[in-house]
Short mmCIF file of C-alpha atoms in Angstrom, two decimals:
data_model
loop_
_atom_site.label_atom_id
_atom_site.label_comp_id
_atom_site.label_asym_id
_atom_site.label_seq_id
_atom_site.Cartn_x
_atom_site.Cartn_y
_atom_site.Cartn_z
CA MET A 1 56.97 218.85 33.33
CA GLU A 2 59.32 217.60 35.94
CA PRO A 3 62.20 215.67 34.09
CA ILE A 4 62.08 213.24 37.01
CA PHE A 5 58.63 212.53 38.93
CA GLN A 6 58.62 210.81 42.49
CA GLN A 7 56.17 209.85 45.13
CA ASP A 8 55.61 207.44 48.00
CA PHE A 9 53.25 204.71 47.68
CA PRO A 10 52.23 202.38 50.63
CA VAL A 11 52.10 198.22 50.30
CA GLN A 12 48.93 197.57 51.69
CA GLU A 13 46.65 194.49 51.85
CA LEU A 14 45.51 194.43 48.27
CA CYS A 15 49.14 195.00 47.31
CA VAL A 16 50.71 191.55 48.48
CA ASP A 17 49.74 188.10 47.71
CA ARG A 18 49.23 185.53 50.25
CA TYR A 19 52.58 185.26 51.71
CA GLY A 20 52.51 189.11 52.40
CA ARG A 21 54.88 189.88 49.46
CA LEU A 22 54.05 192.58 46.70
CA LYS A 23 52.45 190.99 43.79
CA PRO A 24 54.00 191.36 40.35
CA SER A 25 50.60 193.05 39.23
CA THR A 26 50.98 195.47 41.84
CA LEU A 27 54.32 196.62 40.50
CA LEU A 28 52.89 196.94 37.06
CA TYR A 29 50.28 199.05 38.94
CA PHE A 30 52.51 201.49 40.75
CA ALA A 31 54.42 201.76 37.31
CA GLN A 32 51.13 202.78 35.80
CA GLU A 33 49.95 205.33 38.48
CA ILE A 34 53.17 206.97 38.56
CA ALA A 35 53.41 207.41 34.97
CA GLY A 36 49.70 208.67 34.51
CA ARG A 37 50.29 211.30 37.69
CA HIS A 38 53.68 212.49 35.76
CA CYS A 39 51.54 213.08 32.89
CA ASP A 40 48.37 214.58 34.29
CA GLU A 41 49.11 217.89 32.59
CA LEU A 42 48.51 216.38 29.25
CA ALA A 43 45.32 214.79 30.23
CA ASP A 44 43.08 217.46 28.54
CA THR A 45 45.56 217.19 25.34
CA LEU A 46 44.83 213.59 25.09
CA GLU A 47 40.96 214.11 25.34
CA SER A 48 40.95 216.89 22.63
CA HIS A 49 42.94 214.39 20.26
CA ARG A 50 40.55 211.36 21.44
CA LEU A 51 43.96 209.56 22.32
CA PHE A 52 44.84 207.25 25.33
CA TRP A 53 48.31 205.90 26.99
CA ALA A 54 48.74 202.12 26.42
CA VAL A 55 51.37 200.03 27.40
CA THR A 56 53.09 197.55 24.80
CA ARG A 57 56.18 196.15 26.64
CA HIS A 58 57.67 195.77 30.23
CA ARG A 59 60.86 194.84 31.70
CA VAL A 60 61.23 194.24 35.29
CA GLN A 61 64.18 193.39 37.52
CA ILE A 62 63.54 192.76 41.16
CA ASN A 63 66.21 192.60 44.10
CA ARG A 64 63.50 192.61 46.72
CA LEU A 65 59.51 192.16 46.96
CA PRO A 66 58.36 194.72 49.50
CA GLU A 67 56.00 193.06 51.95
CA LEU A 68 52.89 194.60 53.37
CA GLY A 69 53.16 197.66 55.39
CA GLU A 70 56.22 199.15 54.04
CA THR A 71 56.28 202.34 52.49
CA VAL A 72 58.21 202.50 48.99
CA HIS A 73 59.54 205.38 47.30
CA ILE A 74 59.07 205.19 43.19
CA GLU A 75 61.07 207.79 40.66
CA THR A 76 60.04 207.90 37.14
CA TRP A 77 61.31 209.60 34.19
CA PRO A 78 60.55 209.71 30.47
CA MET A 79 63.30 208.77 28.13
CA PRO A 80 63.76 209.94 24.64
CA ASN A 81 61.06 208.83 22.50
CA THR A 82 61.27 206.10 19.76
CA HIS A 83 59.76 206.31 16.12
CA VAL A 84 56.70 204.14 17.61
CA GLY A 85 56.43 205.21 21.32
CA TYR A 86 57.41 206.73 24.51
CA PRO A 87 59.94 204.88 26.98
CA ARG A 88 59.45 205.25 30.69
CA SER A 89 62.11 204.19 33.39
CA ILE A 90 61.09 203.35 37.10
CA VAL A 91 63.04 202.82 40.01
CA ILE A 92 61.49 201.52 43.44
CA TYR A 93 63.55 201.98 46.34
CA ASP A 94 62.37 201.04 50.21
CA GLN A 95 62.50 203.31 53.18
CA ALA A 96 66.09 202.82 54.04
CA GLY A 97 66.99 203.95 50.34
CA ASN A 98 67.84 200.46 48.85
CA GLU A 99 66.58 199.64 45.44
CA CYS A 100 64.17 197.00 45.24
CA SER A 101 63.31 196.84 41.30
CA ARG A 102 63.88 198.68 38.44
CA SER A 103 61.78 198.39 35.18
CA ILE A 104 61.35 200.08 31.67
CA SER A 105 58.24 200.16 29.72
CA LEU A 106 57.19 201.14 26.17
CA TRP A 107 53.98 203.22 25.81
CA VAL A 108 52.30 204.23 22.75
CA LEU A 109 49.24 206.59 22.41
CA MET A 110 46.08 204.96 21.16
CA ASP A 111 43.16 206.50 18.93
CA GLN A 112 39.98 206.08 20.90
CA ASP A 113 37.96 205.51 17.84
CA THR A 114 39.96 203.42 15.57
CA ARG A 115 41.92 201.57 18.34
CA SER A 116 45.03 202.10 16.31
CA SER A 117 48.14 203.34 17.51
CA VAL A 118 49.59 206.89 16.74
CA SER A 119 53.16 207.55 16.58
CA PRO A 120 54.70 210.14 18.16
CA ASP A 121 55.58 212.24 15.27
CA LYS A 122 51.97 212.27 14.53
CA SER A 123 50.41 212.48 17.33
CA GLY A 124 51.87 215.97 18.07
CA ILE A 125 52.56 215.00 21.87
CA ILE A 126 55.93 216.17 23.16
CA VAL A 127 57.56 214.09 26.23
CA PRO A 128 60.95 215.80 26.99
CA GLY A 129 63.05 212.85 27.40
CA THR A 130 65.86 212.05 30.02
CA LEU A 131 68.73 209.76 29.92
CA ARG A 132 70.78 208.85 33.25
CA GLY A 133 72.64 205.92 31.73
CA THR A 134 71.13 203.49 34.43
CA GLU A 135 68.13 202.48 32.22
CA LEU A 136 67.25 198.80 31.12
CA ALA A 137 67.09 197.84 27.69
CA LEU A 138 63.64 197.49 26.24
CA PRO A 139 62.67 193.60 25.83
CA GLY A 140 62.81 192.22 22.43
CA GLY A 141 60.64 189.39 20.81
CA LEU A 142 60.38 185.95 22.18
CA VAL A 143 60.70 183.27 19.73
CA PRO A 144 57.46 181.06 19.34
CA ARG A 145 57.96 177.83 20.74
CA ALA A 146 55.74 174.49 21.54
CA MET A 147 54.22 174.84 25.24
CA GLU A 148 53.58 171.38 27.02
CA HIS A 149 50.68 172.98 29.03
CA SER A 150 47.55 174.84 28.01
CA CYS A 151 44.24 176.36 29.60
CA GLN A 152 41.50 178.75 28.58
CA ARG A 153 40.13 181.78 30.21
CA ASP A 154 37.86 184.55 29.57
CA VAL A 155 38.24 188.31 29.77
CA CYS A 156 35.67 189.26 32.31
CA PHE A 157 34.51 192.70 33.75
CA THR A 158 37.26 192.65 36.61
CA ASP A 159 40.19 192.21 33.83
CA LEU A 160 38.89 195.41 32.39
CA ASP A 161 40.16 199.54 32.54
CA ARG A 162 38.41 202.63 31.74
CA ASN A 163 39.98 202.02 28.19
CA GLY A 164 37.43 199.11 27.58
CA HIS A 165 40.23 196.69 27.33
CA MET A 166 42.09 194.22 30.05
CA ASN A 167 44.76 196.33 32.14
CA ASN A 168 48.13 195.61 31.79
CA THR A 169 48.16 194.58 35.44
CA ARG A 170 45.79 191.89 34.86
CA TYR A 171 47.99 189.85 32.50
CA MET A 172 50.91 189.12 35.52
CA ASP A 173 48.00 187.97 38.00
CA TRP A 174 46.81 185.54 35.06
CA ILE A 175 50.05 184.33 34.68
CA ASP A 176 50.49 184.04 38.58
CA ASP A 177 47.24 182.06 38.67
CA LEU A 178 49.07 179.10 36.23
CA LEU A 179 51.35 177.85 39.42
CA PRO A 180 50.19 176.90 42.66
CA SER A 181 50.87 178.73 46.04
CA ASP A 182 53.28 176.34 47.15
CA PHE A 183 55.37 177.29 44.44
CA HIS A 184 55.15 180.72 44.54
CA ARG A 185 55.83 180.51 48.68
CA GLU A 186 59.69 179.30 47.75
CA HIS A 187 60.03 180.86 44.51
CA PRO A 188 59.40 184.78 44.23
CA VAL A 189 59.56 186.61 40.90
CA LYS A 190 63.19 187.70 40.20
CA GLU A 191 62.62 189.32 36.73
CA PHE A 192 59.91 189.36 34.14
CA ALA A 193 59.38 190.83 30.37
CA VAL A 194 56.09 191.10 28.87
CA ARG A 195 54.97 192.04 25.55
CA TYR A 196 51.48 193.22 24.66
CA HIS A 197 50.72 192.36 21.09
CA SER A 198 47.00 193.19 20.75
CA GLU A 199 44.10 194.29 23.07
CA ALA A 200 42.23 191.78 24.88
CA ARG A 201 38.43 192.68 25.29
CA GLU A 202 35.28 191.60 27.70
CA GLY A 203 34.29 187.90 26.81
CA GLN A 204 36.94 187.11 24.59
CA ARG A 205 38.32 184.04 25.32
CA LEU A 206 42.22 183.53 25.30
CA ASP A 207 44.28 180.26 24.67
CA LEU A 208 47.26 180.13 27.45
CA HIS A 209 50.27 178.15 26.57
CA TRP A 210 52.74 177.86 28.79
CA ASP A 211 55.90 175.97 30.24
CA PHE A 212 59.33 175.94 32.18
CA VAL A 213 62.25 176.32 29.07
CA GLU A 214 64.72 176.03 31.69
CA ASP A 215 65.00 176.02 35.66
CA ASN A 216 62.56 178.14 36.84
CA CYS A 217 61.96 180.39 33.73
CA LEU A 218 58.49 180.10 32.72
CA ARG A 219 57.55 181.18 29.18
CA VAL A 220 53.66 181.96 28.42
CA ASP A 221 51.77 182.84 25.20
CA ALA A 222 48.30 183.79 25.21
CA ARG A 223 46.20 184.05 21.93
CA ARG A 224 42.74 184.48 20.38
CA ARG A 225 41.07 182.63 18.00
CA ASN A 226 39.40 184.17 14.86
CA GLU A 227 37.72 183.02 12.00
CA THR A 228 41.01 183.00 10.10
CA ARG A 229 43.63 182.34 12.18
CA ASP A 230 44.86 182.87 15.99
CA GLU A 231 46.53 186.25 16.71
CA LEU A 232 48.84 186.66 19.36
CA VAL A 233 47.56 188.76 22.71
CA PHE A 234 50.65 188.74 24.80
CA SER A 235 53.99 187.00 25.68
CA ALA A 236 55.90 186.80 28.73
CA LYS A 237 59.08 185.38 30.27
CA VAL A 238 59.17 185.12 34.04
CA LEU A 239 62.47 184.07 35.89
CA PHE A 240 61.67 183.04 39.68
CA ASP A 241 64.19 182.57 42.30
#
């Protein structure tokens, strides 16, 4: 596996919002796609061990959201693994070589049958790590707090990926949908962090709670009700311009 993997991605119609700017969910799609391509040579090994990749954390800092018609150049590299997973850094550049965004994500290996994570020391999967000195720190936990607004939303067919759960990119679409177009027109996203605490499966109903905790800083929590307690599904903090 190459230490640093690079590819170009076109910014097409499905990648942008109504104002022609790259959607935050597309940033996560690009991150997912280039990470998968970089790890293609591990695909057969993962399948033989009945394992699949899942992301548990994202942190993204944005200088500029590319627009429709641009082509972006993306480079990614895995960092040394932690005791629980495999961190990965990604940088996106425009055609002039300017940095558009920088991100870090933490990936874990999941057992297809038990739906539980498998630590790097038990999985037998080795991903050599690189440190370049420019990596972001992984996001920490978000302190629970009361939120002013709430709604419910069901996990539907188009939210799912081939692993049978809600894809990580869809969470950012759900978050964006909490705010109207007029707000998004004037306030593009500048930074966000998302933590995925548990899988969301088809037909499950999530309780979304959100609030602006300070100027242009949105907090979102999503919980799933069960018979004994509420389970946290994801939490996010989004900073707008």
